[in-house]
Amino acid sequence: MRSINRSVKAMARATQPARRALARTAAPATPRVASRARSEPASGRFTAGVALGPGGMRRYRLFVPTAVPAGEPLPLMVMLHGCGQDAADFAASTRMNLLARRERFLVLYPEQDRMASAQRCWNWYETRQGRAQAEAALVLAAIDQVCLLHGADRNRVALVGLSAGAGMAGLLATRHLHRFAAVVMHSGVAPGVADSTATALAAMRGRRLPAAQVQDDQRDLMPWPPLLVIQGQNDLVVHARNGAAAAQRWADAVGARAAPARILQRGQRYPMTVTDFKRSGRTLATLVAVDRLGHAWSGGAGRLPYGDAKGPDATRMAWAFASRQFARPRPPSPER
């Protein structure tokens, strides 16, 4: 844990100039969230909540667009922040709420507690002691609470994570395969690669391979949700090899094969290499390797740490990917 925190602190020091500039123009964290929520009364509500579970409690933020008729089930995007962030930071960096306002979906931002991690990192790798599983259960409890209290559609839930949040998203999705229609991992490590601090550090440096693959006769019994991986090729925190490994891990689990890669560029944004992994004509995993992108949300708010406005818009990519999966019928699950 201390080694992970030292790595994160080094990354945070590199972003201190941006943080100081932001601090000069913004109020402290809690008032800033309240001010932002009050400034958008006609567009949506950004409310606070708490989820409880065997692992304790976690706060969360929920964005609800306005003018939603009572009883209308809306899709839910679950956003898991990275180290050095909280729910409000992640919302501001990704600007997912702006898209949710226009496209009409709910956005849930579970928040890691400083008592669990000084740098607010999700402990995605602490599986030996069960700490990772306990945190995953708390995220799931927040999802269940939002579905119950705010009418989110349980059949249209997508999980999105950045860095440590991506690691937690991978863990949560593979432990509850039927609960999610889509998963997006941005700058994260494939599930099953690490189970301790030492193995997590090795994985982040690109020195560990994914766990053993699922056998052919198990694939039809393992309906993994489709996965979108977004990975910066200049990432100095989570090595670029991890993006390809995560996509390949998913593809192997569902028996998908890689289609020819294609290079895309939108305007003056960084170019990206896109590889789809398909089975029976359906794309079950997609890898987006972004040239020149470091450890930051692609297309995120450039004035904030962990956002790079020059990258292709990961927020739009995540929603477009999830909405395609929402449109597909899904088999019933005993977990629902």
Short mmCIF file of N, CA and C in Angstrom, two decimals, residues 78-179:
data_model
loop_
_atom_site.label_atom_id
_atom_site.label_comp_id
_atom_site.label_asym_id
_atom_site.label_seq_id
_atom_site.Cartn_x
_atom_site.Cartn_y
_atom_site.Cartn_z
N VAL A 78 -22.00 4.36 -14.28
CA VAL A 78 -21.31 4.34 -12.99
C VAL A 78 -19.86 4.73 -13.22
N MET A 79 -19.41 5.83 -12.63
CA MET A 79 -18.10 6.41 -12.88
C MET A 79 -17.20 6.24 -11.66
N LEU A 80 -16.12 5.47 -11.81
CA LEU A 80 -15.17 5.21 -10.73
C LEU A 80 -13.90 6.02 -10.96
N HIS A 81 -13.66 6.98 -10.09
CA HIS A 81 -12.54 7.92 -10.26
C HIS A 81 -11.19 7.24 -10.03
N GLY A 82 -10.14 7.95 -10.40
CA GLY A 82 -8.78 7.47 -10.20
C GLY A 82 -8.18 8.01 -8.92
N CYS A 83 -6.92 7.66 -8.65
CA CYS A 83 -6.21 8.15 -7.48
C CYS A 83 -6.08 9.67 -7.55
N GLY A 84 -6.12 10.30 -6.38
CA GLY A 84 -5.98 11.75 -6.33
C GLY A 84 -7.23 12.50 -6.73
N GLN A 85 -8.34 11.81 -6.92
CA GLN A 85 -9.60 12.44 -7.31
C GLN A 85 -10.69 12.10 -6.32
N ASP A 86 -11.76 12.87 -6.35
CA ASP A 86 -13.00 12.50 -5.69
C ASP A 86 -14.12 12.56 -6.73
N ALA A 87 -15.34 12.36 -6.28
CA ALA A 87 -16.46 12.31 -7.22
C ALA A 87 -16.62 13.61 -7.99
N ALA A 88 -16.50 14.74 -7.29
CA ALA A 88 -16.68 16.04 -7.95
C ALA A 88 -15.57 16.30 -8.97
N ASP A 89 -14.33 15.94 -8.61
CA ASP A 89 -13.22 16.10 -9.54
C ASP A 89 -13.45 15.31 -10.83
N PHE A 90 -13.89 14.07 -10.66
CA PHE A 90 -14.08 13.19 -11.82
C PHE A 90 -15.21 13.70 -12.70
N ALA A 91 -16.27 14.18 -12.07
CA ALA A 91 -17.38 14.74 -12.84
C ALA A 91 -16.92 15.96 -13.64
N ALA A 92 -16.12 16.83 -12.99
CA ALA A 92 -15.65 18.04 -13.66
C ALA A 92 -14.68 17.70 -14.78
N SER A 93 -13.80 16.73 -14.55
CA SER A 93 -12.79 16.38 -15.55
C SER A 93 -13.41 15.71 -16.78
N THR A 94 -14.33 14.77 -16.56
CA THR A 94 -14.91 14.03 -17.68
C THR A 94 -16.06 14.77 -18.36
N ARG A 95 -16.72 15.67 -17.60
CA ARG A 95 -17.91 16.39 -18.09
C ARG A 95 -19.01 15.43 -18.52
N MET A 96 -19.08 14.29 -17.83
CA MET A 96 -20.11 13.31 -18.15
C MET A 96 -21.51 13.85 -17.87
N ASN A 97 -21.64 14.72 -16.86
CA ASN A 97 -22.96 15.26 -16.53
C ASN A 97 -23.55 16.09 -17.67
N LEU A 98 -22.69 16.80 -18.39
CA LEU A 98 -23.17 17.60 -19.52
C LEU A 98 -23.77 16.71 -20.60
N LEU A 99 -23.12 15.58 -20.83
CA LEU A 99 -23.64 14.63 -21.82
C LEU A 99 -24.91 13.97 -21.31
N ALA A 100 -24.94 13.65 -20.01
CA ALA A 100 -26.12 13.02 -19.43
C ALA A 100 -27.34 13.93 -19.51
N ARG A 101 -27.11 15.23 -19.35
CA ARG A 101 -28.20 16.19 -19.46
C ARG A 101 -28.83 16.14 -20.85
N ARG A 102 -27.98 16.03 -21.86
CA ARG A 102 -28.48 16.04 -23.24
C ARG A 102 -29.07 14.68 -23.64
N GLU A 103 -28.41 13.59 -23.24
CA GLU A 103 -28.84 12.25 -23.67
C GLU A 103 -29.81 11.58 -22.71
N ARG A 104 -30.01 12.19 -21.54
CA ARG A 104 -30.98 11.70 -20.55
C ARG A 104 -30.59 10.34 -19.98
N PHE A 105 -29.58 10.37 -19.13
CA PHE A 105 -29.23 9.19 -18.34
C PHE A 105 -28.70 9.65 -16.98
N LEU A 106 -28.71 8.75 -16.02
CA LEU A 106 -28.20 9.02 -14.68
C LEU A 106 -26.70 8.75 -14.63
N VAL A 107 -26.00 9.47 -13.77
CA VAL A 107 -24.57 9.24 -13.58
C VAL A 107 -24.28 9.11 -12.10
N LEU A 108 -23.71 7.98 -11.71
CA LEU A 108 -23.36 7.69 -10.32
C LEU A 108 -21.84 7.75 -10.16
N TYR A 109 -21.39 8.49 -9.15
CA TYR A 109 -19.97 8.63 -8.87
C TYR A 109 -19.67 8.12 -7.45
N PRO A 110 -19.43 6.81 -7.28
CA PRO A 110 -18.99 6.35 -5.96
C PRO A 110 -17.65 7.01 -5.61
N GLU A 111 -17.43 7.24 -4.32
CA GLU A 111 -16.24 7.97 -3.89
C GLU A 111 -15.46 7.18 -2.86
N GLN A 112 -14.17 6.99 -3.13
CA GLN A 112 -13.31 6.32 -2.16
C GLN A 112 -13.06 7.23 -0.97
N ASP A 113 -12.93 6.63 0.20
CA ASP A 113 -12.72 7.36 1.44
C ASP A 113 -11.23 7.47 1.74
N ARG A 114 -10.81 8.61 2.31
CA ARG A 114 -9.40 8.79 2.65
C ARG A 114 -8.95 7.83 3.75
N MET A 115 -9.87 7.33 4.57
CA MET A 115 -9.51 6.36 5.59
C MET A 115 -9.14 5.02 4.95
N ALA A 116 -9.66 4.76 3.77
CA ALA A 116 -9.33 3.52 3.06
C ALA A 116 -8.09 3.67 2.20
N SER A 117 -7.82 4.90 1.75
CA SER A 117 -6.63 5.20 0.95
C SER A 117 -6.35 6.68 1.05
N ALA A 118 -5.14 7.04 1.49
CA ALA A 118 -4.80 8.45 1.66
C ALA A 118 -4.91 9.21 0.35
N GLN A 119 -4.66 8.54 -0.77
CA GLN A 119 -4.74 9.17 -2.09
C GLN A 119 -6.07 8.90 -2.79
N ARG A 120 -7.02 8.34 -2.04
CA ARG A 120 -8.35 8.00 -2.57
C ARG A 120 -8.28 6.97 -3.71
N CYS A 121 -7.31 6.09 -3.66
CA CYS A 121 -7.23 5.02 -4.66
C CYS A 121 -8.18 3.89 -4.28
N TRP A 122 -8.93 3.37 -5.23
CA TRP A 122 -9.67 2.13 -5.00
C TRP A 122 -8.66 0.99 -4.85
N ASN A 123 -8.86 0.15 -3.86
CA ASN A 123 -7.92 -0.94 -3.59
C ASN A 123 -8.26 -2.18 -4.42
N TRP A 124 -8.20 -2.02 -5.73
CA TRP A 124 -8.61 -3.06 -6.67
C TRP A 124 -7.77 -4.32 -6.60
N TYR A 125 -6.56 -4.22 -6.08
CA TYR A 125 -5.61 -5.32 -6.09
C TYR A 125 -5.57 -6.11 -4.78
N GLU A 126 -6.22 -5.63 -3.73
CA GLU A 126 -6.14 -6.26 -2.42
C GLU A 126 -7.12 -7.43 -2.30
N THR A 127 -6.97 -8.41 -3.17
CA THR A 127 -7.92 -9.53 -3.17
C THR A 127 -7.54 -10.64 -2.20
N ARG A 128 -6.28 -10.73 -1.80
CA ARG A 128 -5.89 -11.80 -0.87
C ARG A 128 -6.60 -11.65 0.47
N GLN A 129 -6.72 -10.42 0.94
CA GLN A 129 -7.35 -10.17 2.24
C GLN A 129 -8.83 -9.84 2.12
N GLY A 130 -9.34 -9.79 0.91
CA GLY A 130 -10.75 -9.51 0.70
C GLY A 130 -11.12 -8.04 0.72
N ARG A 131 -10.12 -7.16 0.83
CA ARG A 131 -10.41 -5.73 0.88
C ARG A 131 -10.99 -5.23 -0.44
N ALA A 132 -10.44 -5.72 -1.56
CA ALA A 132 -10.95 -5.31 -2.86
C ALA A 132 -12.40 -5.75 -3.04
N GLN A 133 -12.69 -6.98 -2.64
CA GLN A 133 -14.05 -7.49 -2.78
C GLN A 133 -15.04 -6.70 -1.92
N ALA A 134 -14.59 -6.27 -0.74
CA ALA A 134 -15.47 -5.48 0.14
C ALA A 134 -15.78 -4.12 -0.48
N GLU A 135 -14.77 -3.49 -1.10
CA GLU A 135 -15.02 -2.21 -1.75
C GLU A 135 -15.92 -2.38 -2.97
N ALA A 136 -15.71 -3.47 -3.72
CA ALA A 136 -16.59 -3.74 -4.86
C ALA A 136 -18.03 -3.91 -4.40
N ALA A 137 -18.23 -4.57 -3.26
CA ALA A 137 -19.58 -4.76 -2.73
C ALA A 137 -20.21 -3.42 -2.35
N LEU A 138 -19.42 -2.47 -1.86
CA LEU A 138 -19.94 -1.15 -1.53
C LEU A 138 -20.37 -0.39 -2.78
N VAL A 139 -19.59 -0.51 -3.86
CA VAL A 139 -19.99 0.11 -5.12
C VAL A 139 -21.30 -0.50 -5.61
N LEU A 140 -21.40 -1.83 -5.51
CA LEU A 140 -22.62 -2.50 -5.93
C LEU A 140 -23.81 -2.06 -5.08
N ALA A 141 -23.57 -1.84 -3.79
CA ALA A 141 -24.64 -1.36 -2.91
C ALA A 141 -25.12 0.02 -3.33
N ALA A 142 -24.18 0.88 -3.75
CA ALA A 142 -24.57 2.21 -4.23
C ALA A 142 -25.41 2.10 -5.50
N ILE A 143 -25.03 1.19 -6.39
CA ILE A 143 -25.80 0.98 -7.62
C ILE A 143 -27.21 0.50 -7.29
N ASP A 144 -27.31 -0.47 -6.39
CA ASP A 144 -28.62 -0.99 -6.01
C ASP A 144 -29.49 0.12 -5.39
N GLN A 145 -28.86 0.97 -4.59
CA GLN A 145 -29.61 2.04 -3.94
C GLN A 145 -30.16 3.03 -4.97
N VAL A 146 -29.34 3.36 -5.96
CA VAL A 146 -29.79 4.29 -7.00
C VAL A 146 -30.89 3.66 -7.85
N CYS A 147 -30.75 2.37 -8.14
CA CYS A 147 -31.80 1.69 -8.91
C CYS A 147 -33.12 1.69 -8.13
N LEU A 148 -33.04 1.50 -6.82
CA LEU A 148 -34.25 1.43 -6.00
C LEU A 148 -34.87 2.80 -5.78
N LEU A 149 -34.05 3.78 -5.44
CA LEU A 149 -34.58 5.09 -5.05
C LEU A 149 -34.81 6.04 -6.22
N HIS A 150 -34.08 5.85 -7.30
CA HIS A 150 -34.16 6.80 -8.41
C HIS A 150 -34.62 6.14 -9.71
N GLY A 151 -35.00 4.89 -9.66
CA GLY A 151 -35.59 4.25 -10.83
C GLY A 151 -34.64 3.97 -11.97
N ALA A 152 -33.35 3.84 -11.69
CA ALA A 152 -32.42 3.48 -12.77
C ALA A 152 -32.77 2.10 -13.30
N ASP A 153 -32.59 1.93 -14.60
CA ASP A 153 -32.92 0.68 -15.27
C ASP A 153 -31.82 -0.34 -15.02
N ARG A 154 -32.12 -1.40 -14.28
CA ARG A 154 -31.11 -2.42 -13.94
C ARG A 154 -30.56 -3.13 -15.17
N ASN A 155 -31.31 -3.11 -16.27
CA ASN A 155 -30.85 -3.75 -17.50
C ASN A 155 -29.94 -2.85 -18.32
N ARG A 156 -29.80 -1.59 -17.91
CA ARG A 156 -28.97 -0.64 -18.67
C ARG A 156 -28.02 0.09 -17.72
N VAL A 157 -27.09 -0.69 -17.17
CA VAL A 157 -26.07 -0.15 -16.28
C VAL A 157 -24.70 -0.39 -16.91
N ALA A 158 -23.92 0.67 -17.04
CA ALA A 158 -22.56 0.57 -17.57
C ALA A 158 -21.58 1.02 -16.51
N LEU A 159 -20.44 0.37 -16.48
CA LEU A 159 -19.40 0.62 -15.48
C LEU A 159 -18.20 1.25 -16.17
N VAL A 160 -17.75 2.41 -15.68
CA VAL A 160 -16.65 3.15 -16.29
C VAL A 160 -15.63 3.49 -15.21
N GLY A 161 -14.34 3.25 -15.48
CA GLY A 161 -13.33 3.56 -14.49
C GLY A 161 -12.06 4.10 -15.10
N LEU A 162 -11.38 4.96 -14.35
CA LEU A 162 -10.09 5.52 -14.74
C LEU A 162 -9.03 5.04 -13.77
N SER A 163 -7.92 4.49 -14.28
CA SER A 163 -6.77 4.11 -13.47
C SER A 163 -7.19 3.11 -12.39
N ALA A 164 -7.04 3.46 -11.09
CA ALA A 164 -7.48 2.54 -10.04
C ALA A 164 -8.97 2.26 -10.16
N GLY A 165 -9.73 3.24 -10.63
CA GLY A 165 -11.16 3.02 -10.87
C GLY A 165 -11.40 2.00 -11.96
N ALA A 166 -10.51 1.97 -12.96
CA ALA A 166 -10.63 0.97 -14.02
C ALA A 166 -10.33 -0.42 -13.47
N GLY A 167 -9.33 -0.51 -12.58
CA GLY A 167 -9.05 -1.79 -11.95
C GLY A 167 -10.22 -2.29 -11.14
N MET A 168 -10.87 -1.38 -10.40
CA MET A 168 -12.05 -1.77 -9.63
C MET A 168 -13.20 -2.13 -10.55
N ALA A 169 -13.36 -1.42 -11.67
CA ALA A 169 -14.42 -1.75 -12.62
C ALA A 169 -14.24 -3.16 -13.18
N GLY A 170 -13.00 -3.52 -13.53
CA GLY A 170 -12.73 -4.85 -14.03
C GLY A 170 -13.03 -5.92 -13.01
N LEU A 171 -12.63 -5.68 -11.75
CA LEU A 171 -12.91 -6.64 -10.69
C LEU A 171 -14.41 -6.80 -10.47
N LEU A 172 -15.12 -5.68 -10.37
CA LEU A 172 -16.55 -5.72 -10.11
C LEU A 172 -17.31 -6.40 -11.25
N ALA A 173 -16.94 -6.09 -12.49
CA ALA A 173 -17.63 -6.67 -13.63
C ALA A 173 -17.43 -8.18 -13.71
N THR A 174 -16.23 -8.66 -13.46
CA THR A 174 -15.97 -10.10 -13.56
C THR A 174 -16.55 -10.88 -12.39
N ARG A 175 -16.82 -10.20 -11.28
CA ARG A 175 -17.46 -10.88 -10.13
C ARG A 175 -18.98 -10.86 -10.25
N HIS A 176 -19.52 -9.96 -11.07
CA HIS A 176 -20.98 -9.84 -11.24
C HIS A 176 -21.27 -9.64 -12.72
N LEU A 177 -21.01 -10.67 -13.49
CA LEU A 177 -21.06 -10.56 -14.94
C LEU A 177 -22.42 -10.11 -15.47
N HIS A 178 -23.50 -10.54 -14.82
CA HIS A 178 -24.84 -10.25 -15.34
C HIS A 178 -25.33 -8.86 -14.97
N ARG A 179 -24.63 -8.17 -14.10
CA ARG A 179 -25.14 -6.89 -13.61
C ARG A 179 -24.89 -5.72 -14.56
#
